[in-house]
CSV table of C-alpha atoms in Angstrom, one decimal:
chain,number,residue,atom,x,y,z
A,1,MET,CA,26.2,-6.1,-9.9
A,2,ALA,CA,23.6,-3.3,-10.0
A,3,GLN,CA,22.4,-4.6,-13.3
A,4,LYS,CA,22.2,-8.2,-12.0
A,5,ASN,CA,20.1,-7.2,-8.9
A,6,ARG,CA,18.1,-4.7,-10.9
A,7,ALA,CA,15.4,-3.1,-8.7
A,8,GLN,CA,15.5,-5.5,-5.7
A,9,PHE,CA,16.1,-2.6,-3.4
A,10,ILE,CA,12.5,-1.5,-4.1
A,11,ASP,CA,11.2,-5.0,-3.3
A,12,LEU,CA,13.2,-4.9,-0.1
A,13,LEU,CA,11.5,-1.7,1.0
A,14,LYS,CA,8.0,-3.1,0.1
A,15,GLY,CA,8.7,-6.5,1.7
A,16,LEU,CA,9.9,-5.0,4.9
A,17,ALA,CA,6.9,-2.7,5.0
A,18,LEU,CA,4.6,-5.7,4.7
A,19,LEU,CA,6.3,-7.5,7.5
A,20,VAL,CA,6.2,-4.5,9.8
A,21,MET,CA,2.5,-4.1,8.7
A,22,ILE,CA,1.8,-7.5,10.4
A,23,GLU,CA,3.2,-6.0,13.6
A,24,VAL,CA,1.1,-2.9,13.1
A,25,HIS,CA,-2.1,-4.9,12.8
A,26,VAL,CA,-1.3,-7.2,15.6
A,27,THR,CA,-0.6,-4.3,18.1
A,28,THR,CA,-3.6,-2.5,16.9
A,29,ALA,CA,-5.8,-5.5,17.4
A,30,PHE,CA,-4.3,-7.1,20.5
A,31,LEU,CA,-2.1,-4.7,22.5
A,32,SER,CA,-3.5,-3.1,25.7
A,33,ASN,CA,-4.6,0.5,25.3
A,34,ASP,CA,-2.7,1.3,28.5
A,35,ILE,CA,0.6,0.4,26.8
A,36,LYS,CA,-0.3,2.4,23.7
A,37,THR,CA,-0.5,5.6,25.8
A,38,LEU,CA,3.0,5.3,27.3
A,39,TRP,CA,5.6,7.8,26.2
A,40,TRP,CA,7.9,5.3,24.6
A,41,PHE,CA,5.2,4.0,22.3
A,42,SER,CA,5.2,7.2,20.3
A,43,PRO,CA,8.4,6.4,18.4
A,44,ILE,CA,7.0,3.0,17.6
A,45,ASN,CA,3.9,4.6,16.4
A,46,PHE,CA,5.9,6.8,14.0
A,47,ILE,CA,7.8,3.8,12.6
A,48,ASN,CA,4.5,1.9,12.2
A,49,GLY,CA,3.1,5.0,10.4
A,50,LEU,CA,5.8,4.6,7.7
A,51,VAL,CA,4.3,1.3,6.6
A,52,ALA,CA,1.5,2.7,4.4
A,53,PRO,CA,3.7,5.4,2.8
A,54,ALA,CA,6.3,2.7,2.0
A,55,PHE,CA,3.7,0.3,0.6
A,56,THR,CA,2.0,2.9,-1.6
A,57,PHE,CA,5.3,4.6,-2.7
A,58,SER,CA,7.0,1.3,-3.7
A,59,SER,CA,3.8,0.2,-5.6
A,60,GLY,CA,3.9,3.3,-7.7
A,61,MET,CA,7.7,3.0,-8.3
A,62,VAL,CA,7.5,-0.7,-9.3
A,63,PHE,CA,4.5,0.0,-11.6
A,64,ILE,CA,6.4,2.7,-13.5
A,65,LEU,CA,9.5,0.4,-13.9
A,66,SER,CA,7.2,-2.2,-15.5
A,67,PHE,CA,6.3,0.3,-18.3
A,68,GLN,CA,9.9,0.1,-19.7
A,69,LYS,CA,8.8,-2.6,-22.1
A,70,GLY,CA,5.6,-3.4,-23.9
A,71,LEU,CA,4.0,0.1,-24.0
A,72,ASP,CA,3.0,-0.4,-27.6
A,73,GLU,CA,1.1,-3.6,-26.7
A,74,LEU,CA,-0.6,-1.8,-23.9
A,75,ARG,CA,-1.8,1.0,-26.2
A,76,LYS,CA,-3.2,-1.7,-28.6
A,77,PHE,CA,-5.1,-3.1,-25.7
A,78,GLY,CA,-3.5,-6.5,-26.2
A,79,ALA,CA,-3.0,-9.4,-23.9
A,80,LYS,CA,-0.5,-7.4,-21.7
A,81,PHE,CA,-3.1,-4.7,-21.1
A,82,TRP,CA,-5.8,-7.1,-20.1
A,83,LYS,CA,-3.5,-9.0,-17.8
A,84,ARG,CA,-2.4,-5.8,-16.1
A,85,LEU,CA,-6.0,-4.5,-15.8
A,86,GLY,CA,-7.1,-7.8,-14.4
A,87,ARG,CA,-4.4,-7.6,-11.8
A,88,LEU,CA,-5.6,-4.2,-10.7
A,89,ILE,CA,-9.2,-5.2,-10.6
A,90,LEU,CA,-8.2,-8.2,-8.4
A,91,ILE,CA,-6.4,-5.8,-6.0
A,92,LEU,CA,-9.5,-3.6,-5.9
A,93,LEU,CA,-11.8,-6.6,-5.2
A,94,ALA,CA,-9.4,-7.9,-2.5
A,95,GLY,CA,-9.5,-4.5,-0.8
A,96,TYR,CA,-13.3,-4.6,-0.6
A,97,SER,CA,-13.3,-8.2,0.6
A,98,VAL,CA,-11.1,-7.3,3.6
A,99,HIS,CA,-14.0,-5.5,5.4
A,100,MET,CA,-16.7,-7.8,4.0
A,101,SER,CA,-18.6,-9.5,6.8
A,102,LEU,CA,-20.9,-11.5,4.5
A,103,LEU,CA,-20.4,-12.8,0.9
A,104,SER,CA,-23.8,-11.3,-0.1
A,105,PHE,CA,-24.5,-7.8,-1.3
A,106,ARG,CA,-28.2,-8.3,-0.4
A,107,LYS,CA,-27.4,-9.2,3.2
A,108,LEU,CA,-24.8,-6.4,3.5
A,109,SER,CA,-27.5,-4.0,2.3
A,110,ASN,CA,-29.9,-5.0,5.1
A,111,PRO,CA,-31.3,-1.6,6.4
A,112,ASP,CA,-31.5,-3.1,9.9
A,113,TYR,CA,-27.7,-3.3,10.0
A,114,PRO,CA,-26.4,-0.2,8.2
A,115,HIS,CA,-22.9,-0.6,9.6
A,116,MET,CA,-22.2,-3.6,7.4
A,117,LEU,CA,-22.6,-1.7,4.2
A,118,GLN,CA,-20.6,1.2,5.6
A,119,ASP,CA,-17.8,-1.1,6.6
A,120,PHE,CA,-17.9,-2.7,3.1
A,121,PHE,CA,-17.5,0.7,1.4
A,122,MET,CA,-14.5,1.7,3.5
A,123,VAL,CA,-11.5,2.5,1.4
A,124,ASP,CA,-8.5,0.5,2.6
A,125,ILE,CA,-4.9,0.7,1.3
A,126,LEU,CA,-5.6,-1.9,-1.5
A,127,GLN,CA,-8.4,0.1,-3.0
A,128,CYS,CA,-6.2,3.2,-2.8
A,129,ILE,CA,-3.4,1.5,-4.6
A,130,ALA,CA,-5.6,-0.1,-7.2
A,131,VAL,CA,-7.2,3.2,-8.1
A,132,GLY,CA,-3.9,5.1,-8.1
A,133,LEU,CA,-2.3,2.5,-10.4
A,134,LEU,CA,-5.4,2.5,-12.7
A,135,VAL,CA,-4.8,6.3,-13.1
A,136,LEU,CA,-1.2,5.6,-13.9
A,137,LEU,CA,-2.1,2.9,-16.4
A,138,PHE,CA,-4.6,4.9,-18.4
A,139,LEU,CA,-2.6,8.1,-18.3
A,140,ARG,CA,0.5,6.2,-19.6
A,141,ILE,CA,-1.7,4.7,-22.4
A,142,ALA,CA,-3.2,8.0,-23.3
A,143,ILE,CA,-0.1,10.1,-23.2
A,144,LYS,CA,2.8,9.2,-25.4
A,145,SER,CA,5.0,12.0,-24.4
A,146,ASP,CA,7.2,11.0,-21.4
A,147,THR,CA,7.7,14.7,-20.5
A,148,LEU,CA,3.9,15.5,-20.5
A,149,PHE,CA,3.1,12.3,-18.6
A,150,TYR,CA,5.5,13.0,-15.7
A,151,ASN,CA,4.6,16.7,-15.6
A,152,ILE,CA,0.9,15.7,-15.2
A,153,LEU,CA,1.9,13.2,-12.4
A,154,PHE,CA,3.8,16.0,-10.7
A,155,ALA,CA,0.9,18.3,-11.0
A,156,LEU,CA,-1.5,15.7,-9.6
A,157,THR,CA,0.8,15.1,-6.7
A,158,LEU,CA,0.9,18.8,-5.9
A,159,ILE,CA,-2.9,19.2,-6.2
A,160,ILE,CA,-3.5,16.2,-3.9
A,161,LEU,CA,-1.2,17.7,-1.3
A,162,LEU,CA,-2.4,21.3,-1.5
A,163,ILE,CA,-6.2,20.6,-1.5
A,164,GLY,CA,-6.0,17.6,0.8
A,165,PRO,CA,-6.8,19.6,4.0
A,166,LEU,CA,-9.9,21.1,2.3
A,167,MET,CA,-11.0,17.7,1.0
A,168,TRP,CA,-11.0,16.3,4.5
A,169,ARG,CA,-13.5,18.9,5.7
A,170,VAL,CA,-16.2,18.2,3.1
A,171,ASP,CA,-18.8,15.5,3.6
A,172,PHE,CA,-19.0,14.2,0.1
A,173,ALA,CA,-21.6,11.6,1.0
A,174,LYS,CA,-24.2,14.4,1.1
A,175,HIS,CA,-23.6,14.9,-2.6
A,176,ILE,CA,-22.4,11.6,-4.1
A,177,PRO,CA,-22.8,7.9,-3.2
A,178,LEU,CA,-20.9,6.8,-0.1
A,179,SER,CA,-19.0,4.2,-2.2
A,180,ILE,CA,-17.4,7.1,-4.1
A,181,ALA,CA,-17.3,9.7,-1.3
A,182,ASN,CA,-15.1,7.4,0.8
A,183,TYR,CA,-12.3,7.8,-1.7
A,184,PHE,CA,-11.9,11.5,-0.7
A,185,ASN,CA,-11.6,11.5,3.1
A,186,ARG,CA,-12.0,9.6,6.3
A,187,ILE,CA,-15.3,11.2,7.5
A,188,HIS,CA,-17.2,7.9,7.0
A,189,GLY,CA,-14.4,5.5,8.2
A,190,SER,CA,-12.1,5.1,5.2
A,191,LEU,CA,-8.6,4.3,6.3
A,192,PHE,CA,-6.6,5.3,3.2
A,193,PRO,CA,-8.5,7.8,1.0
A,194,LEU,CA,-6.8,9.1,-2.1
A,195,PHE,CA,-6.1,12.4,-0.2
A,196,PRO,CA,-3.3,12.2,0.7
A,197,TRP,CA,-2.3,8.6,0.0
A,198,ALA,CA,-2.4,8.8,-3.8
A,199,ALA,CA,0.4,11.4,-3.5
A,200,PHE,CA,2.7,8.6,-2.3
A,201,ILE,CA,1.8,6.4,-5.3
A,202,PHE,CA,2.4,9.2,-7.8
A,203,SER,CA,5.7,10.3,-6.1
A,204,GLY,CA,6.8,6.7,-6.3
A,205,ALA,CA,6.1,6.8,-10.0
A,206,LEU,CA,8.2,10.0,-10.3
A,207,ALA,CA,11.0,8.5,-8.3
A,208,GLY,CA,10.8,5.5,-10.7
A,209,LYS,CA,11.4,7.9,-13.6
A,210,PHE,CA,14.6,9.3,-12.1
A,211,TYR,CA,15.8,5.8,-11.2
A,212,VAL,CA,15.3,4.6,-14.8
A,213,GLU,CA,17.2,7.6,-16.2
A,214,ALA,CA,20.1,7.0,-13.7
A,215,LYS,CA,20.2,3.3,-14.6
A,216,GLN,CA,20.4,4.1,-18.3
A,217,LYS,CA,23.4,6.4,-17.6
A,218,ASN,CA,24.9,3.8,-15.3
A,219,GLU,CA,24.6,6.3,-12.4
A,220,GLU,CA,22.5,4.2,-10.0
A,221,ALA,CA,25.0,4.8,-7.1
A,222,LYS,CA,24.8,8.5,-7.7
A,223,PHE,CA,21.0,8.3,-7.7
A,224,ALA,CA,21.1,6.4,-4.4
A,225,ARG,CA,23.4,9.0,-2.7
A,226,LYS,CA,21.3,11.9,-3.9
A,227,ILE,CA,18.0,10.5,-2.6
A,228,ILE,CA,19.7,9.7,0.8
A,229,ILE,CA,20.9,13.3,1.1
A,230,LEU,CA,17.6,14.8,-0.2
A,231,GLY,CA,15.6,12.5,2.1
A,232,ALA,CA,17.6,13.4,5.2
A,233,VAL,CA,17.3,17.2,4.5
A,234,THR,CA,13.6,16.9,3.7
A,235,PHE,CA,12.9,14.9,6.9
A,236,LEU,CA,14.8,17.3,9.1
A,237,ILE,CA,13.2,20.4,7.7
A,238,SER,CA,9.7,18.9,8.0
A,239,VAL,CA,10.3,17.8,11.6
A,240,LEU,CA,11.5,21.3,12.5
A,241,LEU,CA,8.5,23.0,10.9
A,242,LEU,CA,6.0,20.5,12.3
A,243,ASN,CA,7.3,20.5,15.8
A,244,TYR,CA,8.7,23.9,16.4
A,245,LEU,CA,7.9,26.6,13.8
A,246,LEU,CA,4.3,26.1,12.7
A,247,PRO,CA,1.1,26.5,14.8
A,248,SER,CA,-0.7,23.3,15.8
A,249,SER,CA,-3.8,24.5,13.9
A,250,PHE,CA,-1.8,23.7,10.7
A,251,THR,CA,0.1,20.6,11.8
A,252,GLU,CA,-2.9,18.7,13.3
A,253,ILE,CA,-4.5,18.3,9.9
A,254,LYS,CA,-3.1,14.9,8.8
A,255,PRO,CA,-3.1,15.4,5.0
A,256,ASN,CA,-1.0,18.6,5.1
A,257,PRO,CA,2.1,18.7,2.8
A,258,LEU,CA,4.6,18.4,5.6
A,259,PHE,CA,3.0,15.1,6.8
A,260,PHE,CA,3.8,13.9,3.3
A,261,LEU,CA,7.3,15.3,3.0
A,262,GLU,CA,8.3,14.1,6.5
A,263,ARG,CA,7.5,10.5,5.5
A,264,LEU,CA,8.8,10.9,2.0
A,265,GLY,CA,12.2,11.9,3.4
A,266,VAL,CA,12.4,8.8,5.4
A,267,LEU,CA,11.5,6.7,2.4
A,268,PHE,CA,14.2,8.3,0.3
A,269,VAL,CA,16.8,7.5,3.0
A,270,LEU,CA,15.7,3.9,3.3
A,271,LEU,CA,15.5,3.4,-0.5
A,272,GLY,CA,19.0,4.7,-1.1
A,273,THR,CA,20.4,2.7,1.8
A,274,PHE,CA,18.7,-0.4,0.6
A,275,TRP,CA,20.3,0.1,-2.9
A,276,PHE,CA,23.8,0.1,-1.4
A,277,TYR,CA,23.0,-2.8,0.8
A,278,ILE,CA,21.6,-4.9,-2.1
A,279,ASN,CA,24.5,-4.1,-4.3
A,280,ARG,CA,27.1,-5.3,-1.8
A,281,ILE,CA,25.8,-8.9,-2.1
A,282,ASP,CA,26.1,-11.1,-5.2
A,283,ASN,CA,22.8,-12.8,-6.2
A,284,TYR,CA,21.0,-11.3,-3.2
A,285,ASN,CA,18.0,-13.4,-2.1
A,286,SER,CA,15.8,-13.2,1.0
A,287,PHE,CA,12.4,-14.2,2.3
A,288,VAL,CA,11.6,-10.5,2.3
A,289,LEU,CA,11.7,-10.5,-1.5
A,290,ASP,CA,9.2,-13.5,-1.5
A,291,VAL,CA,6.9,-11.5,0.7
A,292,SER,CA,7.2,-8.4,-1.6
A,293,ARG,CA,6.4,-10.5,-4.7
A,294,GLU,CA,3.3,-12.0,-3.1
A,295,SER,CA,2.3,-8.8,-1.4
A,296,LEU,CA,-1.4,-9.0,-2.2
A,297,ILE,CA,-2.0,-12.5,-0.7
A,298,VAL,CA,0.2,-11.7,2.3
A,299,TYR,CA,-1.7,-8.5,3.0
A,300,TRP,CA,-5.1,-10.1,2.5
A,301,LEU,CA,-4.4,-13.3,4.3
A,302,HIS,CA,-2.9,-11.9,7.5
A,303,LEU,CA,-5.9,-9.5,8.0
A,304,LYS,CA,-8.3,-12.4,7.5
A,305,PHE,CA,-6.4,-14.4,10.0
A,306,ILE,CA,-6.8,-11.7,12.6
A,307,TYR,CA,-10.3,-10.5,11.9
A,308,LYS,CA,-12.2,-13.2,10.2
A,309,GLN,CA,-14.9,-14.9,12.4
A,310,PHE,CA,-13.9,-18.5,12.0
A,311,TRP,CA,-14.8,-20.0,15.4
A,312,ASN,CA,-18.5,-19.8,16.4
A,313,GLY,CA,-18.8,-16.2,15.3
A,314,LYS,CA,-15.5,-15.2,17.0
A,315,ASN,CA,-12.3,-13.9,15.5
A,316,MET,CA,-8.8,-14.0,16.9
A,317,VAL,CA,-9.3,-10.7,18.8
A,318,ASP,CA,-12.4,-12.1,20.5
A,319,ILE,CA,-10.5,-15.3,21.5
A,320,LEU,CA,-7.2,-13.8,22.6
A,321,SER,CA,-8.6,-10.4,23.8
A,322,ASN,CA,-7.4,-6.9,23.0
A,323,ASP,CA,-5.5,-6.4,26.3
A,324,LEU,CA,-2.3,-8.3,25.7
A,325,ASN,CA,1.2,-7.2,26.7
A,326,LEU,CA,4.1,-6.5,24.4
A,327,LEU,CA,5.7,-10.0,24.7
A,328,GLU,CA,2.4,-11.7,23.8
A,329,CYS,CA,1.9,-9.4,20.8
A,330,LEU,CA,5.5,-10.0,19.7
A,331,LEU,CA,5.0,-13.8,19.8
A,332,ILE,CA,1.8,-13.4,17.7
A,333,THR,CA,3.6,-11.2,15.3
A,334,ILE,CA,6.5,-13.7,14.8
A,335,VAL,CA,4.1,-16.7,14.4
A,336,LEU,CA,1.9,-14.8,11.9
A,337,ALA,CA,5.0,-13.5,10.0
A,338,VAL,CA,6.5,-16.9,9.7
A,339,ILE,CA,3.2,-18.3,8.4
A,340,MET,CA,3.0,-15.5,5.8
A,341,ILE,CA,6.6,-16.0,4.7
A,342,LEU,CA,6.0,-19.8,4.2
A,343,PHE,CA,2.8,-19.1,2.4
A,344,ALA,CA,4.4,-16.5,0.2
A,345,LYS,CA,7.2,-18.9,-0.7
A,346,GLY,CA,4.7,-21.7,-1.4
A,347,TRP,CA,2.4,-19.6,-3.5
A,348,GLY,CA,5.3,-18.1,-5.4
A,349,TYR,CA,6.6,-21.6,-6.2
A,350,LEU,CA,3.2,-22.7,-7.5
A,351,LYS,CA,2.8,-19.6,-9.6
A,352,THR,CA,6.2,-20.2,-11.2
A,353,LYS,CA,5.7,-24.0,-11.6
A,354,TYR,CA,2.1,-23.9,-12.8
A,355,PRO,CA,1.4,-20.3,-14.0
A,356,THR,CA,-1.5,-21.2,-16.3
A,357,ALA,CA,-3.2,-23.4,-13.7
A,358,ILE,CA,-2.9,-20.9,-10.9
A,359,SER,CA,-4.2,-18.0,-13.1
A,360,ARG,CA,-7.2,-20.1,-14.0
A,361,LEU,CA,-7.7,-21.1,-10.4
A,362,VAL,CA,-7.7,-17.5,-9.2
A,363,PHE,CA,-10.0,-16.4,-12.0
A,364,ALA,CA,-12.4,-19.2,-11.3
A,365,GLY,CA,-12.4,-18.5,-7.6
A,366,VAL,CA,-13.0,-14.8,-8.0
A,367,THR,CA,-15.7,-15.4,-10.5
A,368,ILE,CA,-17.5,-17.8,-8.2
A,369,CYS,CA,-17.3,-15.4,-5.3
A,370,LEU,CA,-18.6,-12.5,-7.4
A,371,ILE,CA,-21.6,-14.6,-8.6
A,372,ILE,CA,-22.4,-15.6,-5.0
A,373,PHE,CA,-22.0,-12.0,-3.8
A,374,PHE,CA,-24.3,-10.5,-6.3
A,375,PHE,CA,-26.9,-13.2,-6.7
A,376,ASP,CA,-27.2,-14.8,-3.3
């Protein structure tokens, strides 16, 4: 059964992260600030804070699993390489478009409205994932030795975690263009810079390595049990250190290694649990998997639904207000999640039924948008 369901447990983690992400963005946009300050909202905040680690971690893990076949073609820069590269570029462009107020670089660059260009250059989770996966892609092409490749990934993860606090103190925009500086920290508004978020992508890739090895030995259940135990221990130790043993001067810096380990521990527990859940069910299928498979369009579309100014220069936040109660936010979340699920199912069906036509449609649409953006 494990062979039949393959790696659906990773898709389950990613899909659930995306659905919870809708709740995160709805509560961020619409929920009253008075409610957000209540004591019982802190646990909800922590759960919401697991969404980005789960999304980035699962992206790295799935990406590594996709390398199990066709590496030679990738290294010859054949069709598979260009298809994969095109996908990553699409993710990168989608990330920039999320915060794009106008489809015109000339208008965004208007010196009278500097905030528009600053918003455009913000690094969101899609740019972080795209750049992290591009690093994985080109490292995997350049390095034929599996051992060397994964050792380098491990070293990169450690470097990101160890120097992350330092990177967050440096204003790189004083030395390099803002568009690049935003990838290093949040000083100028980036939401998901590479420090520390790329560490989740690379750790996902490393987890993918161990899963592949376990699968080849038919020891997937053993792998799942190990990561559940390791995750629980890692989480408990991190919580103990962060809340009781270490000074606040260390723990208040968000990209510290324990911030990473605490969340990684939870991800390991969830991942192992999902493996056992998936493998109890023959031919498991769920709308959560549909959402996972169409993660890019679901992420992009639900944000546009919330923040895009569709009605007389107003977005949904302007219309509904940012002072809603929990029940109202829950209703918005459910409605938006259902819309995204239906869209994911429909888009997935069209991609399966008409793959060539959909690929050409996406390519044409992106090309037209780029032409308008740069030449308007």
